[in-house]
PDB file of C-alpha atoms and ligand atoms in Angstrom:
ATOM      1  CA  MET A   1      34.928 -13.343   4.661  1.00  0.00           C
ATOM      2  CA  ASN A   2      34.743 -10.812   1.798  1.00  0.00           C
ATOM      3  CA  LEU A   3      31.303  -9.549   2.767  1.00  0.00           C
ATOM      4  CA  MET A   4      32.669  -8.525   6.141  1.00  0.00           C
ATOM      5  CA  LEU A   5      35.604  -6.646   4.647  1.00  0.00           C
ATOM      6  CA  THR A   6      33.118  -4.249   3.072  1.00  0.00           C
ATOM      7  CA  TYR A   7      32.207  -2.678   6.415  1.00  0.00           C
ATOM      8  CA  PRO A   8      34.614  -0.494   8.429  1.00  0.00           C
ATOM      9  CA  ARG A   9      32.974  -1.190  11.793  1.00  0.00           C
ATOM     10  CA  ILE A  10      30.932  -4.195  12.789  1.00  0.00           C
ATOM     11  CA  VAL A  11      28.951  -4.846  15.953  1.00  0.00           C
ATOM     12  CA  PHE A  12      27.731  -8.307  16.899  1.00  0.00           C
ATOM     13  CA  PHE A  13      24.878  -7.896  19.383  1.00  0.00           C
ATOM     14  CA  THR A  14      24.262 -11.219  21.081  1.00  0.00           C
ATOM     15  CA  GLY A  15      21.716 -12.804  23.386  1.00  0.00           C
ATOM     16  CA  ALA A  16      21.126 -16.182  24.956  1.00  0.00           C
ATOM     17  CA  GLY A  17      20.386 -17.861  21.588  1.00  0.00           C
ATOM     18  CA  MET A  18      24.044 -17.292  20.660  1.00  0.00           C
ATOM     19  CA  SER A  19      25.135 -19.739  23.362  1.00  0.00           C
ATOM     20  CA  LYS A  20      22.261 -22.206  23.069  1.00  0.00           C
ATOM     21  CA  GLU A  21      24.204 -24.553  20.813  1.00  0.00           C
ATOM     22  CA  SER A  22      27.027 -24.508  23.356  1.00  0.00           C
ATOM     23  CA  GLY A  23      24.548 -25.969  25.847  1.00  0.00           C
ATOM     24  CA  VAL A  24      23.852 -22.821  27.882  1.00  0.00           C
ATOM     25  CA  PRO A  25      20.081 -22.566  28.434  1.00  0.00           C
ATOM     26  CA  THR A  26      18.183 -19.563  27.063  1.00  0.00           C
ATOM     27  CA  TYR A  27      15.753 -17.623  29.275  1.00  0.00           C
ATOM     28  CA  ARG A  28      12.553 -17.799  27.261  1.00  0.00           C
ATOM     29  CA  GLY A  29      11.076 -20.357  24.884  1.00  0.00           C
ATOM     30  CA  GLU A  30      11.495 -24.101  25.162  1.00  0.00           C
ATOM     31  CA  GLY A  31      13.867 -25.117  27.963  1.00  0.00           C
ATOM     32  CA  GLY A  32      14.133 -21.462  29.046  1.00  0.00           C
ATOM     33  CA  LEU A  33      15.464 -20.756  32.542  1.00  0.00           C
ATOM     34  CA  TRP A  34      12.523 -18.540  33.487  1.00  0.00           C
ATOM     35  CA  LYS A  35      10.132 -21.390  32.691  1.00  0.00           C
ATOM     36  CA  GLU A  36      11.721 -23.556  35.351  1.00  0.00           C
ATOM     37  CA  TYR A  37      12.646 -20.924  37.916  1.00  0.00           C
ATOM     38  CA  ARG A  38      10.879 -17.789  39.126  1.00  0.00           C
ATOM     39  CA  TYR A  39      13.308 -14.916  38.606  1.00  0.00           C
ATOM     40  CA  GLN A  40      11.651 -13.261  41.623  1.00  0.00           C
ATOM     41  CA  ASP A  41      13.162 -16.044  43.773  1.00  0.00           C
ATOM     42  CA  TYR A  42      16.650 -16.131  42.220  1.00  0.00           C
ATOM     43  CA  ALA A  43      17.462 -13.084  40.135  1.00  0.00           C
ATOM     44  CA  CYS A  44      16.654  -9.903  41.979  1.00  0.00           C
ATOM     45  CA  GLN A  45      18.122  -7.975  44.885  1.00  0.00           C
ATOM     46  CA  SER A  46      15.187  -8.675  47.213  1.00  0.00           C
ATOM     47  CA  ALA A  47      15.547 -12.449  46.687  1.00  0.00           C
ATOM     48  CA  PHE A  48      19.247 -12.116  47.539  1.00  0.00           C
ATOM     49  CA  GLU A  49      18.488 -10.136  50.680  1.00  0.00           C
ATOM     50  CA  ASN A  50      15.850 -12.673  51.779  1.00  0.00           C
ATOM     51  CA  ASN A  51      17.877 -15.773  51.052  1.00  0.00           C
ATOM     52  CA  PRO A  52      21.451 -15.235  49.811  1.00  0.00           C
ATOM     53  CA  GLU A  53      22.338 -18.931  50.136  1.00  0.00           C
ATOM     54  CA  ALA A  54      19.475 -20.000  47.829  1.00  0.00           C
ATOM     55  CA  VAL A  55      20.426 -17.340  45.300  1.00  0.00           C
ATOM     56  CA  TRP A  56      24.072 -18.439  45.460  1.00  0.00           C
ATOM     57  CA  ASN A  57      23.089 -22.124  45.067  1.00  0.00           C
ATOM     58  CA  PHE A  58      21.256 -21.131  41.887  1.00  0.00           C
ATOM     59  CA  HIS A  59      24.213 -19.152  40.546  1.00  0.00           C
ATOM     60  CA  ASP A  60      26.799 -21.747  41.563  1.00  0.00           C
ATOM     61  CA  GLN A  61      24.759 -24.233  39.547  1.00  0.00           C
ATOM     62  CA  ARG A  62      24.689 -21.861  36.562  1.00  0.00           C
ATOM     63  CA  ARG A  63      28.448 -21.384  36.825  1.00  0.00           C
ATOM     64  CA  ALA A  64      28.966 -25.166  36.853  1.00  0.00           C
ATOM     65  CA  VAL A  65      26.696 -25.710  33.816  1.00  0.00           C
ATOM     66  CA  THR A  66      28.337 -22.861  31.901  1.00  0.00           C
ATOM     67  CA  ALA A  67      31.887 -23.963  32.726  1.00  0.00           C
ATOM     68  CA  ALA A  68      31.110 -27.383  31.246  1.00  0.00           C
ATOM     69  CA  CYS A  69      30.030 -25.789  27.935  1.00  0.00           C
ATOM     70  CA  GLN A  70      32.365 -24.823  25.107  1.00  0.00           C
ATOM     71  CA  PRO A  71      32.157 -21.926  22.634  1.00  0.00           C
ATOM     72  CA  HIS A  72      30.878 -23.100  19.237  1.00  0.00           C
ATOM     73  CA  VAL A  73      31.942 -22.279  15.699  1.00  0.00           C
ATOM     74  CA  GLY A  74      29.861 -19.066  15.740  1.00  0.00           C
ATOM     75  CA  HIS A  75      31.725 -17.642  18.748  1.00  0.00           C
ATOM     76  CA  GLU A  76      35.004 -18.694  17.157  1.00  0.00           C
ATOM     77  CA  LEU A  77      34.241 -17.100  13.792  1.00  0.00           C
ATOM     78  CA  ILE A  78      33.450 -13.738  15.387  1.00  0.00           C
ATOM     79  CA  ALA A  79      36.816 -13.797  17.198  1.00  0.00           C
ATOM     80  CA  ARG A  80      38.635 -14.932  14.064  1.00  0.00           C
ATOM     81  CA  LEU A  81      37.012 -12.237  11.942  1.00  0.00           C
ATOM     82  CA  ALA A  82      38.318  -9.532  14.297  1.00  0.00           C
ATOM     83  CA  LYS A  83      41.854 -10.932  14.155  1.00  0.00           C
ATOM     84  CA  GLU A  84      41.833 -11.315  10.359  1.00  0.00           C
ATOM     85  CA  ARG A  85      40.516  -7.795   9.880  1.00  0.00           C
ATOM     86  CA  GLN A  86      43.100  -6.393  12.285  1.00  0.00           C
ATOM     87  CA  ALA A  87      45.851  -8.203  10.362  1.00  0.00           C
ATOM     88  CA  ALA A  88      44.402  -6.692   7.170  1.00  0.00           C
ATOM     89  CA  GLY A  89      44.849  -3.182   8.598  1.00  0.00           C
ATOM     90  CA  ARG A  90      41.280  -2.541   9.701  1.00  0.00           C
ATOM     91  CA  GLY A  91      42.411  -0.957  12.970  1.00  0.00           C
ATOM     92  CA  THR A  92      42.184  -2.098  16.570  1.00  0.00           C
ATOM     93  CA  ASN A  93      40.438  -5.437  16.806  1.00  0.00           C
ATOM     94  CA  GLY A  94      39.602  -5.104  13.116  1.00  0.00           C
ATOM     95  CA  GLY A  95      36.817  -2.677  13.939  1.00  0.00           C
ATOM     96  CA  VAL A  96      34.805  -5.528  15.462  1.00  0.00           C
ATOM     97  CA  THR A  97      32.938  -5.131  18.752  1.00  0.00           C
ATOM     98  CA  VAL A  98      30.777  -7.621  20.589  1.00  0.00           C
ATOM     99  CA  VAL A  99      27.944  -6.211  22.684  1.00  0.00           C
ATOM    100  CA  THR A 100      26.380  -9.047  24.603  1.00  0.00           C
ATOM    101  CA  GLN A 101      23.543  -9.595  27.016  1.00  0.00           C
ATOM    102  CA  ASN A 102      25.137 -12.899  27.937  1.00  0.00           C
ATOM    103  CA  ILE A 103      26.895 -13.418  31.239  1.00  0.00           C
ATOM    104  CA  ASP A 104      28.573 -16.695  30.280  1.00  0.00           C
ATOM    105  CA  GLY A 105      31.948 -15.414  29.037  1.00  0.00           C
ATOM    106  CA  MET A 106      31.764 -17.554  25.865  1.00  0.00           C
ATOM    107  CA  HIS A 107      32.885 -14.779  23.505  1.00  0.00           C
ATOM    108  CA  GLN A 108      36.010 -14.156  25.568  1.00  0.00           C
ATOM    109  CA  ARG A 109      36.720 -17.899  25.806  1.00  0.00           C
ATOM    110  CA  ALA A 110      36.518 -18.045  22.000  1.00  0.00           C
ATOM    111  CA  GLY A 111      39.107 -15.231  21.771  1.00  0.00           C
ATOM    112  CA  SER A 112      37.023 -12.079  21.289  1.00  0.00           C
ATOM    113  CA  GLU A 113      38.846  -9.146  22.851  1.00  0.00           C
ATOM    114  CA  ILE A 114      36.367  -6.277  22.847  1.00  0.00           C
ATOM    115  CA  VAL A 115      33.238  -7.533  24.573  1.00  0.00           C
ATOM    116  CA  TYR A 116      30.812  -5.221  26.359  1.00  0.00           C
ATOM    117  CA  GLU A 117      28.794  -7.286  28.798  1.00  0.00           C
ATOM    118  CA  LEU A 118      25.569  -5.362  29.313  1.00  0.00           C
ATOM    119  CA  HIS A 119      24.284  -7.708  32.001  1.00  0.00           C
ATOM    120  CA  GLY A 120      27.580  -8.359  33.793  1.00  0.00           C
ATOM    121  CA  SER A 121      29.398 -11.640  34.186  1.00  0.00           C
ATOM    122  CA  LEU A 122      28.889 -14.899  36.042  1.00  0.00           C
ATOM    123  CA  TRP A 123      32.673 -14.921  36.441  1.00  0.00           C
ATOM    124  CA  ARG A 124      32.896 -11.810  38.610  1.00  0.00           C
ATOM    125  CA  VAL A 125      31.765 -11.343  42.202  1.00  0.00           C
ATOM    126  CA  ARG A 126      31.357  -8.102  44.062  1.00  0.00           C
ATOM    127  CA  CYS A 127      30.912  -6.746  47.539  1.00  0.00           C
ATOM    128  CA  ASP A 128      28.359  -3.943  47.510  1.00  0.00           C
ATOM    129  CA  SER A 129      29.561  -2.731  50.878  1.00  0.00           C
ATOM    130  CA  CYS A 130      33.197  -2.193  49.770  1.00  0.00           C
ATOM    131  CA  CYS A 131      32.372  -1.659  46.065  1.00  0.00           C
ATOM    132  CA  GLU A 132      35.019  -4.271  45.254  1.00  0.00           C
ATOM    133  CA  VAL A 133      34.702  -6.413  42.131  1.00  0.00           C
ATOM    134  CA  SER A 134      36.897  -9.419  41.433  1.00  0.00           C
ATOM    135  CA  HIS A 135      37.220 -12.139  38.822  1.00  0.00           C
ATOM    136  CA  ASN A 136      36.387 -15.538  40.188  1.00  0.00           C
ATOM    137  CA  LEU A 137      36.367 -18.907  38.398  1.00  0.00           C
ATOM    138  CA  GLU A 138      36.028 -21.141  41.474  1.00  0.00           C
ATOM    139  CA  LEU A 139      33.592 -24.047  41.185  1.00  0.00           C
ATOM    140  CA  PRO A 140      31.850 -23.905  43.553  1.00  0.00           C
ATOM    141  CA  LEU A 141      32.656 -20.474  44.986  1.00  0.00           C
ATOM    142  CA  ARG A 142      34.909 -21.134  48.015  1.00  0.00           C
ATOM    143  CA  SER A 143      33.515 -18.308  50.146  1.00  0.00           C
ATOM    144  CA  ARG A 144      30.244 -16.490  49.648  1.00  0.00           C
ATOM    145  CA  VAL A 145      31.278 -13.910  52.203  1.00  0.00           C
ATOM    146  CA  HIS A 146      33.716 -11.061  51.568  1.00  0.00           C
ATOM    147  CA  HIS A 147      36.569 -10.510  54.049  1.00  0.00           C
ATOM    148  CA  CYS A 148      34.652  -7.441  55.322  1.00  0.00           C
ATOM    149  CA  GLY A 149      31.880  -9.776  56.532  1.00  0.00           C
ATOM    150  CA  ASN A 150      29.238  -8.952  53.900  1.00  0.00           C
ATOM    151  CA  PHE A 151      27.849 -11.423  51.415  1.00  0.00           C
ATOM    152  CA  LEU A 152      29.452 -11.326  47.978  1.00  0.00           C
ATOM    153  CA  ARG A 153      27.010 -11.311  45.086  1.00  0.00           C
ATOM    154  CA  PRO A 154      27.428 -12.231  41.419  1.00  0.00           C
ATOM    155  CA  ASP A 155      28.402  -9.124  39.432  1.00  0.00           C
ATOM    156  CA  ILE A 156      25.432  -9.511  37.124  1.00  0.00           C
ATOM    157  CA  VAL A 157      22.425  -7.347  36.384  1.00  0.00           C
ATOM    158  CA  TRP A 158      19.364  -8.784  38.075  1.00  0.00           C
ATOM    159  CA  PHE A 159      15.797  -7.707  37.456  1.00  0.00           C
ATOM    160  CA  GLY A 160      15.393  -4.180  38.813  1.00  0.00           C
ATOM    161  CA  ASP A 161      19.161  -3.440  38.755  1.00  0.00           C
ATOM    162  CA  SER A 162      20.633  -0.695  36.590  1.00  0.00           C
ATOM    163  CA  LEU A 163      23.102  -1.462  33.842  1.00  0.00           C
ATOM    164  CA  SER A 164      26.655  -0.215  34.289  1.00  0.00           C
ATOM    165  CA  ARG A 165      26.666   3.320  32.918  1.00  0.00           C
ATOM    166  CA  SER A 166      30.177   3.056  31.488  1.00  0.00           C
ATOM    167  CA  THR A 167      29.455  -0.270  29.741  1.00  0.00           C
ATOM    168  CA  LEU A 168      26.233   1.117  28.314  1.00  0.00           C
ATOM    169  CA  THR A 169      27.999   4.271  27.076  1.00  0.00           C
ATOM    170  CA  LYS A 170      30.695   2.232  25.327  1.00  0.00           C
ATOM    171  CA  ALA A 171      28.083  -0.080  23.791  1.00  0.00           C
ATOM    172  CA  VAL A 172      25.950   2.799  22.507  1.00  0.00           C
ATOM    173  CA  ASP A 173      29.024   4.496  21.075  1.00  0.00           C
ATOM    174  CA  ALA A 174      30.124   1.346  19.208  1.00  0.00           C
ATOM    175  CA  ILE A 175      26.596   0.668  17.939  1.00  0.00           C
ATOM    176  CA  SER A 176      26.029   4.259  16.803  1.00  0.00           C
ATOM    177  CA  ARG A 177      29.266   4.234  14.792  1.00  0.00           C
ATOM    178  CA  CYS A 178      29.016   0.797  13.205  1.00  0.00           C
ATOM    179  CA  SER A 179      28.306   0.231   9.524  1.00  0.00           C
ATOM    180  CA  LEU A 180      27.132  -3.365   9.980  1.00  0.00           C
ATOM    181  CA  PHE A 181      25.037  -4.500  12.948  1.00  0.00           C
ATOM    182  CA  VAL A 182      24.368  -8.198  13.400  1.00  0.00           C
ATOM    183  CA  SER A 183      21.897  -9.237  16.090  1.00  0.00           C
ATOM    184  CA  ILE A 184      22.156 -12.884  17.099  1.00  0.00           C
ATOM    185  CA  GLY A 185      19.858 -14.909  19.337  1.00  0.00           C
ATOM    186  CA  THR A 186      17.972 -12.316  21.314  1.00  0.00           C
ATOM    187  CA  SER A 187      14.230 -12.146  21.866  1.00  0.00           C
ATOM    188  CA  GLY A 188      14.284  -8.336  22.191  1.00  0.00           C
ATOM    189  CA  ALA A 189      12.171  -8.690  25.319  1.00  0.00           C
ATOM    190  CA  VAL A 190      14.408  -7.013  27.900  1.00  0.00           C
ATOM    191  CA  TYR A 191      15.041  -3.274  28.100  1.00  0.00           C
ATOM    192  CA  PRO A 192      17.137  -1.184  27.876  1.00  0.00           C
ATOM    193  CA  ALA A 193      19.189  -3.736  25.871  1.00  0.00           C
ATOM    194  CA  ALA A 194      16.343  -4.249  23.389  1.00  0.00           C
ATOM    195  CA  ARG A 195      16.478  -0.555  22.502  1.00  0.00           C
ATOM    196  CA  LEU A 196      20.165  -0.545  21.533  1.00  0.00           C
ATOM    197  CA  PRO A 197      19.688  -1.795  17.939  1.00  0.00           C
ATOM    198  CA  LEU A 198      17.781   1.452  17.252  1.00  0.00           C
ATOM    199  CA  HIS A 199      21.096   3.352  17.426  1.00  0.00           C
ATOM    200  CA  ALA A 200      22.394   1.291  14.500  1.00  0.00           C
ATOM    201  CA  ILE A 201      19.162   1.565  12.569  1.00  0.00           C
ATOM    202  CA  GLU A 202      18.971   5.335  13.041  1.00  0.00           C
ATOM    203  CA  SER A 203      22.580   5.858  11.969  1.00  0.00           C
ATOM    204  CA  GLY A 204      21.993   3.952   8.723  1.00  0.00           C
ATOM    205  CA  ALA A 205      23.983   0.781   9.421  1.00  0.00           C
ATOM    206  CA  ALA A 206      23.169  -2.390   7.518  1.00  0.00           C
ATOM    207  CA  CYS A 207      21.217  -4.499  10.030  1.00  0.00           C
ATOM    208  CA  ILE A 208      20.943  -8.284   9.999  1.00  0.00           C
ATOM    209  CA  GLU A 209      19.044 -10.486  12.433  1.00  0.00           C
ATOM    210  CA  ILE A 210      20.107 -14.079  13.040  1.00  0.00           C
ATOM    211  CA  ASN A 211      17.392 -15.980  14.867  1.00  0.00           C
ATOM    212  CA  PRO A 212      15.417 -19.126  13.999  1.00  0.00           C
ATOM    213  CA  GLU A 213      12.262 -17.191  14.956  1.00  0.00           C
ATOM    214  CA  SER A 214      10.968 -13.715  14.267  1.00  0.00           C
ATOM    215  CA  THR A 215      11.006 -11.286  17.181  1.00  0.00           C
ATOM    216  CA  PRO A 216       9.073  -8.119  18.105  1.00  0.00           C
ATOM    217  CA  VAL A 217      11.935  -6.085  16.569  1.00  0.00           C
ATOM    218  CA  SER A 218      12.440  -8.119  13.372  1.00  0.00           C
ATOM    219  CA  GLN A 219      10.805  -5.503  11.195  1.00  0.00           C
ATOM    220  CA  HIS A 220      13.702  -3.114  11.880  1.00  0.00           C
ATOM    221  CA  TYR A 221      16.195  -5.424  10.160  1.00  0.00           C
ATOM    222  CA  GLN A 222      16.832  -5.411   6.416  1.00  0.00           C
ATOM    223  CA  GLN A 223      17.951  -9.035   6.334  1.00  0.00           C
ATOM    224  CA  HIS A 224      16.859 -12.040   8.373  1.00  0.00           C
ATOM    225  CA  LEU A 225      18.808 -15.262   8.622  1.00  0.00           C
ATOM    226  CA  ARG A 226      16.328 -17.728  10.039  1.00  0.00           C
ATOM    227  CA  GLY A 227      18.372 -20.486  11.572  1.00  0.00           C
ATOM    228  CA  PRO A 228      20.770 -21.295  14.381  1.00  0.00           C
ATOM    229  CA  ALA A 229      23.832 -19.119  15.000  1.00  0.00           C
ATOM    230  CA  SER A 230      26.320 -21.930  14.317  1.00  0.00           C
ATOM    231  CA  VAL A 231      24.884 -22.378  10.806  1.00  0.00           C
ATOM    232  CA  MET A 232      23.982 -18.801   9.914  1.00  0.00           C
ATOM    233  CA  LEU A 233      27.255 -17.140  10.970  1.00  0.00           C
ATOM    234  CA  PRO A 234      29.398 -19.305   8.634  1.00  0.00           C
ATOM    235  CA  GLN A 235      26.845 -18.604   5.907  1.00  0.00           C
ATOM    236  CA  LEU A 236      26.993 -14.856   6.540  1.00  0.00           C
ATOM    237  CA  LEU A 237      30.781 -14.933   6.467  1.00  0.00           C
ATOM    238  CA  GLY A 238      30.776 -16.945   3.253  1.00  0.00           C
ATOM    239  CA  LEU A 239      32.371 -20.051   4.772  1.00  0.00           C
TER     240      LEU A 239
HETATM  241  P1  LIG B 301      15.895 -15.060  25.417  1.00  0.00           P
HETATM  242  O1  LIG B 301      15.915 -16.379  26.098  1.00  0.00           O
HETATM  243  O2  LIG B 301      14.817 -14.098  25.794  1.00  0.00           O
HETATM  244  O3  LIG B 301      15.793 -15.260  23.835  1.00  0.00           O
HETATM  245  C1  LIG B 301      16.617 -16.172  23.166  1.00  0.00           C
HETATM  246  C2  LIG B 301      16.448 -15.951  21.663  1.00  0.00           C
HETATM  247  O4  LIG B 301      17.372 -16.824  20.995  1.00  0.00           O
HETATM  248  C3  LIG B 301      15.046 -16.296  21.121  1.00  0.00           C
HETATM  249  O5  LIG B 301      14.608 -15.234  20.292  1.00  0.00           O
HETATM  250  C4  LIG B 301      15.294 -17.566  20.296  1.00  0.00           C
HETATM  251  O6  LIG B 301      14.433 -17.649  19.150  1.00  0.00           O
HETATM  252  C5  LIG B 301      16.732 -17.392  19.879  1.00  0.00           C
HETATM  253  N1  LIG B 301      17.452 -18.652  19.589  1.00  0.00           N
HETATM  254  C6  LIG B 301      17.216 -19.884  20.092  1.00  0.00           C
HETATM  255  N2  LIG B 301      18.107 -20.764  19.629  1.00  0.00           N
HETATM  256  C7  LIG B 301      18.951 -20.077  18.819  1.00  0.00           C
HETATM  257  C8  LIG B 301      20.107 -20.415  18.053  1.00  0.00           C
HETATM  258  N3  LIG B 301      20.574 -21.668  18.035  1.00  0.00           N
HETATM  259  N4  LIG B 301      20.711 -19.461  17.347  1.00  0.00           N
HETATM  260  C9  LIG B 301      20.249 -18.188  17.356  1.00  0.00           C
HETATM  261  N5  LIG B 301      19.166 -17.800  18.065  1.00  0.00           N
HETATM  262  C10 LIG B 301      18.535 -18.727  18.792  1.00  0.00           C
HETATM  263  O7  LIG B 301      17.351 -14.426  25.610  1.00  0.00           O
HETATM  264  P2  LIG B 301      17.807 -12.902  25.605  1.00  0.00           P
HETATM  265  O8  LIG B 301      17.139 -12.130  24.534  1.00  0.00           O
HETATM  266  O9  LIG B 301      19.290 -12.897  25.625  1.00  0.00           O
HETATM  267  O10 LIG B 301      18.792 -10.805  31.490  1.00  0.00           O
HETATM  268  O11 LIG B 301      17.273 -12.408  27.001  1.00  0.00           O
HETATM  269  C11 LIG B 301      17.544 -11.096  27.405  1.00  0.00           C
HETATM  270  C12 LIG B 301      17.784 -11.050  28.887  1.00  0.00           C
HETATM  271  O12 LIG B 301      16.658 -11.648  29.572  1.00  0.00           O
HETATM  272  C13 LIG B 301      18.956 -11.844  29.379  1.00  0.00           C
HETATM  273  O13 LIG B 301      20.207 -11.169  29.235  1.00  0.00           O
HETATM  274  C14 LIG B 301      18.634 -12.053  30.816  1.00  0.00           C
HETATM  275  C15 LIG B 301      17.175 -12.443  30.687  1.00  0.00           C
HETATM  276  O14 LIG B 301      16.387 -12.224  31.797  1.00  0.00           O
HETATM  277  C16 LIG B 301      19.229 -10.785  32.740  1.00  0.00           C
HETATM  278  O15 LIG B 301      19.524 -11.782  33.352  1.00  0.00           O
HETATM  279  C17 LIG B 301      19.336  -9.416  33.288  1.00  0.00           C
END
């Protein structure tokens, strides 16, 4: 992992392609979730208000699929890198931060400790009436209704929702201060997340894109590793 010891602060910026080899479907491209389902029916506040049970059926199914998947070597290497760098005196968490658009919790399951989840988590539920958020791993969810009588909803960012301001602030701060920025498995199609790499580019960080395909933002990266995350991450880390 010598290459990675060169950089004081590293951000891994991940999207659905990061978890594809774990078996979690991506959103776009072949087998993409939004090819099979209309997000307007399952992933926006108005769909939830019209038919909360249908939206919960969809998310219960996603929770079941995701729970059956395991982190792959790429997730594990990112977590291991942070621990090795911390042991080598590179500061808290070895100066490694994960900023992810994924809601699957795979980075945490692999052992990553600093993970900013831009789009929330499948493993949290919230009551918008009480503003209460709780972790929940039940399969299926035992009660879709909060004790106050309102429907719980997944604590994820649906189309039209705003990102958590505090998560976004922490992500932008980490990205602006990093010296190496590695984007993995994102199409760069969804904003504001797709704009975040610009903070690394503008601050002069080395920027690497891992993706089997080129994306609308590929030209911003100095290096492209065209292949799957589970192959390209070991290669990047010299393993
Ligand atoms: P997408 O599904 O849009 O893009 C997945 C990307 O992963 C594509 O660029 C693929 O080429 C790439 N890819 C596929 N297999 C890969 C592999 N094995 N290794 C590395 N890369 C691979 O997913 P996102 O960019 O994450 O938002 O989508 C962004 C957001 O759109 C999601 O967070 C979600 C969705 O709607 C919300 O739900 C709010």
